[in-house]
Tab-separated table of C-alpha atoms in Angstrom:
chain	number	residue	atom	x	y	z
V	1	MET	CA	77.861	258.249	134.146
V	2	GLY	CA	78.989	261.660	132.946
V	3	PRO	CA	76.769	263.383	130.368
V	4	ILE	CA	77.941	263.964	126.816
V	5	ASP	CA	77.577	267.449	125.385
V	6	ASP	CA	76.233	267.308	121.809
V	7	ILE	CA	77.041	270.949	120.939
V	8	ALA	CA	79.403	269.747	118.202
V	9	PHE	CA	76.490	268.010	116.457
V	10	SER	CA	74.301	270.142	114.193
V	11	ALA	CA	70.953	268.576	113.361
V	12	ALA	CA	70.558	271.063	110.529
V	13	GLU	CA	73.685	269.695	108.854
V	14	PHE	CA	72.765	266.027	109.304
V	15	SER	CA	72.050	264.363	105.956
V	16	GLY	CA	69.342	262.075	107.326
V	17	ARG	CA	71.214	259.049	106.011
V	18	ALA	CA	72.319	256.745	108.819
V	19	ARG	CA	74.771	253.865	108.963
V	20	LEU	CA	73.083	251.176	111.040
V	21	PHE	CA	74.810	249.044	113.654
V	22	PRO	CA	71.991	246.755	114.852
V	23	LEU	CA	72.406	244.663	117.993
V	24	PRO	CA	69.812	242.569	119.851
V	25	ASN	CA	70.461	243.553	123.460
V	26	LEU	CA	72.300	246.882	123.550
V	27	VAL	CA	70.078	249.948	123.916
V	28	MET	CA	72.127	253.111	123.418
V	29	PHE	CA	70.943	256.455	124.793
V	30	PRO	CA	71.886	260.064	124.077
V	31	HIS	CA	74.316	261.778	126.473
V	32	VAL	CA	76.344	258.654	127.327
V	33	LEU	CA	79.506	256.880	126.164
V	34	GLN	CA	79.398	253.260	124.988
V	35	PRO	CA	82.518	251.172	124.240
V	36	LEU	CA	82.128	248.840	121.258
V	37	HIS	CA	84.265	246.063	119.836
V	38	VAL	CA	83.770	245.694	116.075
V	39	PHE	CA	84.928	242.556	114.310
V	40	GLU	CA	82.412	241.541	111.617
V	41	PRO	CA	83.603	242.530	108.102
V	42	ARG	CA	80.407	244.476	107.313
V	43	TYR	CA	80.763	246.598	110.432
V	44	ARG	CA	84.473	247.100	109.885
V	45	ASP	CA	83.509	248.631	106.524
V	46	MET	CA	80.921	250.766	108.285
V	47	VAL	CA	83.509	252.079	110.754
V	48	GLU	CA	86.021	252.776	107.983
V	49	GLU	CA	83.448	254.861	106.110
V	50	ALA	CA	82.371	256.686	109.262
V	51	LEU	CA	85.957	257.552	110.211
V	52	ALA	CA	86.592	258.891	106.721
V	53	GLY	CA	83.555	261.156	106.984
V	54	ASP	CA	81.233	262.444	109.703
V	55	ARG	CA	82.099	259.703	112.261
V	56	LEU	CA	78.385	259.007	112.785
V	57	ILE	CA	76.937	255.556	113.507
V	58	THR	CA	73.367	254.753	114.506
V	59	MET	CA	72.853	252.051	117.109
V	60	ALA	CA	69.693	250.227	116.065
V	61	ILE	CA	67.899	247.419	117.901
V	62	LEU	CA	67.036	244.078	116.312
V	63	ALA	CA	63.370	243.177	116.670
V	64	PRO	CA	62.398	239.849	118.299
V	65	GLY	CA	62.996	236.882	115.987
V	66	TRP	CA	66.248	238.280	114.592
V	67	GLU	CA	68.069	234.963	115.190
V	68	ALA	CA	66.584	233.417	112.051
V	69	ASP	CA	68.219	235.980	109.757
V	70	TYR	CA	71.059	237.665	111.624
V	71	GLU	CA	73.401	237.529	108.624
V	72	GLY	CA	70.751	239.155	106.439
V	73	ARG	CA	68.443	242.097	107.136
V	74	PRO	CA	66.167	241.117	110.042
V	75	PRO	CA	63.533	243.658	111.158
V	76	LEU	CA	64.572	246.541	113.388
V	77	LEU	CA	62.736	248.482	116.062
V	78	PRO	CA	61.726	251.927	114.773
V	79	ILE	CA	63.626	254.084	117.315
V	80	ALA	CA	67.426	254.121	117.452
V	81	CYS	CA	70.253	256.288	118.803
V	82	LEU	CA	72.542	258.344	116.615
V	83	GLY	CA	76.105	258.422	117.900
V	84	ARG	CA	79.488	259.829	117.002
V	85	ILE	CA	82.799	257.990	117.283
V	86	ALA	CA	84.586	259.868	120.063
V	87	SER	CA	87.739	257.754	119.902
V	88	HIS	CA	88.889	254.580	118.197
V	89	GLN	CA	91.650	251.999	118.242
V	90	ARG	CA	92.424	250.157	115.019
V	91	LEU	CA	93.729	246.663	115.783
V	92	GLU	CA	96.287	244.874	113.613
V	93	ASP	CA	93.800	242.302	112.293
V	94	GLY	CA	91.298	244.931	111.125
V	95	ARG	CA	89.046	244.948	114.169
V	96	PHE	CA	88.197	248.164	116.019
V	97	ASN	CA	87.643	249.282	119.574
V	98	LEU	CA	85.397	252.333	119.612
V	99	LEU	CA	84.048	254.781	122.130
V	100	LEU	CA	80.692	255.990	120.830
V	101	ALA	CA	79.054	259.150	122.171
V	102	GLY	CA	75.261	259.100	122.077
V	103	LEU	CA	73.825	262.200	120.380
V	104	ARG	CA	70.117	262.031	119.552
V	105	ARG	CA	67.137	259.729	119.186
V	106	VAL	CA	66.172	258.977	115.603
V	107	ARG	CA	63.216	257.284	113.924
V	108	LEU	CA	63.952	254.882	111.068
V	109	LEU	CA	61.861	255.998	108.083
V	110	ARG	CA	63.036	253.810	105.215
V	111	GLU	CA	65.822	251.297	104.845
V	112	LEU	CA	67.998	251.998	101.832
V	113	PRO	CA	68.808	249.446	99.098
V	114	PRO	CA	71.585	246.993	100.034
V	115	ASP	CA	74.431	248.451	97.946
V	116	LYS	CA	76.939	248.164	100.798
V	117	LEU	CA	77.926	245.387	103.194
V	118	PHE	CA	76.273	247.214	106.095
V	119	ARG	CA	72.724	248.503	106.368
V	120	GLU	CA	71.655	252.121	105.955
V	121	ALA	CA	68.393	253.972	106.445
V	122	GLU	CA	66.784	257.345	106.087
V	123	VAL	CA	66.045	258.642	109.586
V	124	GLU	CA	64.552	261.677	111.264
V	125	ILE	CA	65.896	263.237	114.441
V	126	LEU	CA	63.539	263.200	117.427
V	127	ASP	CA	63.725	266.032	119.917
V	128	ASP	CA	62.872	265.718	123.598
V	129	LEU	CA	59.356	267.050	124.176
V	130	TYR	CA	58.697	269.128	127.283
V	131	GLY	CA	54.957	269.623	127.700
V	132	ALA	CA	53.780	272.878	129.265
V	133	LEU	CA	51.528	271.082	131.742
V	134	GLY	CA	54.401	269.077	133.232
V	135	GLY	CA	56.651	272.006	134.085
V	136	GLY	CA	55.496	272.318	137.687
V	137	ARG	CA	56.037	268.648	138.487
V	138	ARG	CA	59.342	268.315	136.661
V	139	PRO	CA	61.648	269.342	139.554
V	140	ILE	CA	59.777	266.920	141.821
V	141	LEU	CA	60.258	264.088	139.318
V	142	GLN	CA	63.947	264.888	139.052
V	143	ARG	CA	64.476	264.906	142.822
V	144	ARG	CA	62.458	261.723	143.282
V	145	LEU	CA	64.446	259.878	140.604
V	146	VAL	CA	67.686	260.764	142.366
V	147	GLU	CA	66.260	259.795	145.767
V	148	VAL	CA	65.015	256.394	144.594
V	149	PHE	CA	68.296	255.724	142.792
V	150	ARG	CA	70.201	256.411	146.008
V	151	GLU	CA	67.810	254.304	148.086
V	152	GLN	CA	68.167	251.313	145.782
V	153	THR	CA	71.957	251.554	145.392
V	154	PRO	CA	73.229	252.273	148.928
V	155	ASN	CA	76.678	250.765	148.328
V	156	LEU	CA	77.443	252.388	144.974
V	157	LYS	CA	79.189	255.436	146.374
V	158	GLN	CA	81.134	256.120	143.167
V	159	LEU	CA	77.913	256.379	141.188
V	160	HIS	CA	76.420	258.650	143.836
V	161	GLU	CA	79.393	260.994	143.557
V	162	GLN	CA	79.076	261.060	139.773
V	163	LEU	CA	75.350	261.721	140.108
V	164	ASP	CA	76.107	264.641	142.443
V	165	GLN	CA	78.374	266.131	139.779
V	166	ILE	CA	75.653	265.732	137.164
V	167	MET	CA	73.032	267.373	139.358
V	168	GLU	CA	75.362	270.286	140.146
V	169	SER	CA	75.483	271.049	136.423
V	170	GLU	CA	71.677	271.378	136.412
V	171	VAL	CA	71.083	268.869	133.651
V	172	PRO	CA	67.568	268.776	132.175
V	173	LEU	CA	65.215	265.980	133.148
V	174	GLY	CA	65.480	264.311	129.735
V	175	MET	CA	69.226	263.987	130.046
V	176	LEU	CA	68.977	262.660	133.602
V	177	THR	CA	66.515	259.933	132.634
V	178	ASP	CA	68.696	258.869	129.711
V	179	ILE	CA	71.811	258.644	131.874
V	180	LEU	CA	70.033	256.644	134.578
V	181	ALA	CA	68.282	254.373	132.068
V	182	PHE	CA	71.622	253.578	130.447
V	183	THR	CA	73.439	253.036	133.743
V	184	LEU	CA	70.893	250.966	135.643
V	185	LYS	CA	70.422	247.247	135.185
V	186	LEU	CA	67.003	247.402	133.538
V	187	THR	CA	65.578	244.770	131.219
V	188	THR	CA	66.101	245.307	127.495
V	189	PRO	CA	62.340	245.786	126.816
V	190	VAL	CA	62.163	248.492	129.499
V	191	LYS	CA	65.162	250.274	128.014
V	192	GLU	CA	63.586	250.026	124.565
V	193	GLN	CA	60.423	251.674	125.908
V	194	LEU	CA	62.419	254.459	127.551
V	195	LEU	CA	64.386	255.103	124.364
V	196	ALA	CA	61.172	255.225	122.331
V	197	GLU	CA	59.500	257.769	124.636
V	198	THR	CA	60.184	261.329	123.477
V	199	ASP	CA	57.850	262.954	126.015
V	200	VAL	CA	60.298	263.706	128.835
V	201	ASP	CA	57.714	263.765	131.624
V	202	ARG	CA	56.262	260.390	130.617
V	203	ARG	CA	59.758	258.949	130.233
V	204	ALA	CA	60.738	260.087	133.727
V	205	GLU	CA	57.481	258.819	135.223
V	206	ARG	CA	57.933	255.434	133.545
V	207	LEU	CA	61.498	255.145	134.833
V	208	LEU	CA	60.416	256.156	138.335
V	209	GLU	CA	57.578	253.612	138.321
V	210	THR	CA	60.025	250.921	137.189
V	211	LEU	CA	62.460	251.733	139.975
V	212	GLN	CA	59.758	251.890	142.636
V	213	ALA	CA	58.448	248.524	141.449
V	214	GLY	CA	61.893	246.979	141.901
V	215	GLY	CA	62.681	246.798	138.201
V	216	THR	CA	66.432	247.121	138.649
V	217	ALA	CA	69.148	245.213	140.461
V	218	THR	CA	70.071	247.180	143.574
V	219	GLU	CA	73.840	246.764	143.610
V	220	THR	CA	74.924	246.071	140.039
V	221	PRO	CA	74.775	248.868	137.465
V	222	ALA	CA	74.500	247.805	133.840
V	223	ALA	CA	77.177	250.292	132.800
V	224	LYS	CA	80.396	249.635	134.701
V	225	PHE	CA	83.050	252.292	135.133
V	226	PRO	CA	84.819	251.766	132.846
V	227	PRO	CA	82.277	249.493	131.124
V	228	ASP	CA	83.218	246.393	129.172
V	229	PHE	CA	83.307	246.523	125.389
V	230	SER	CA	80.152	245.392	123.604
V	231	ALA	CA	80.972	243.010	120.777
V	232	ASN	CA	79.022	242.759	117.534
């Protein structure tokens, strides 16, 4: 559950051109680590290019109905997560195991012509928005999120200890909501909504409402420690 520091990433130096790794049911968030298993030839090419350059890959989400054209270019949801390959293992048959560090939310602006095996798009980076009116309620939201998480996961002591470490580092509310949204067993549509919400106060309120409504399994986190690899 530990947060990922994105100091090494400079938005000003980002080209705005993103390699897309679209999956139907994996919603990546900033500040977290996601293992990936890459075996399709087009995504092997994508990883090779990323490793030879900036190591950046954008985890996009396939829109509903993708099954009819998975091998082609099915529609994507507009908000994705830019990530950097933190570590990789090249297997003998050309496949890869990756550990991807989530960096920032991005909005897909325009998909680029298909001159490579994998898809690319022009994207813009989306910053977390902290409204002035929400500042007074923000510490309350943060405490309540932690309280409800503990109430709903009484037997997950390891996660509680990791959460204590995160809170001791005084992480901002946006980072906390992203870490919890990634870790908890929420439905894919709920995670998509949380990823798409750049207003931190609304994102935290939506997550809190989901938890209070029983929108997560109480004893099974979505992200195991260590989590399983996600295959493409």
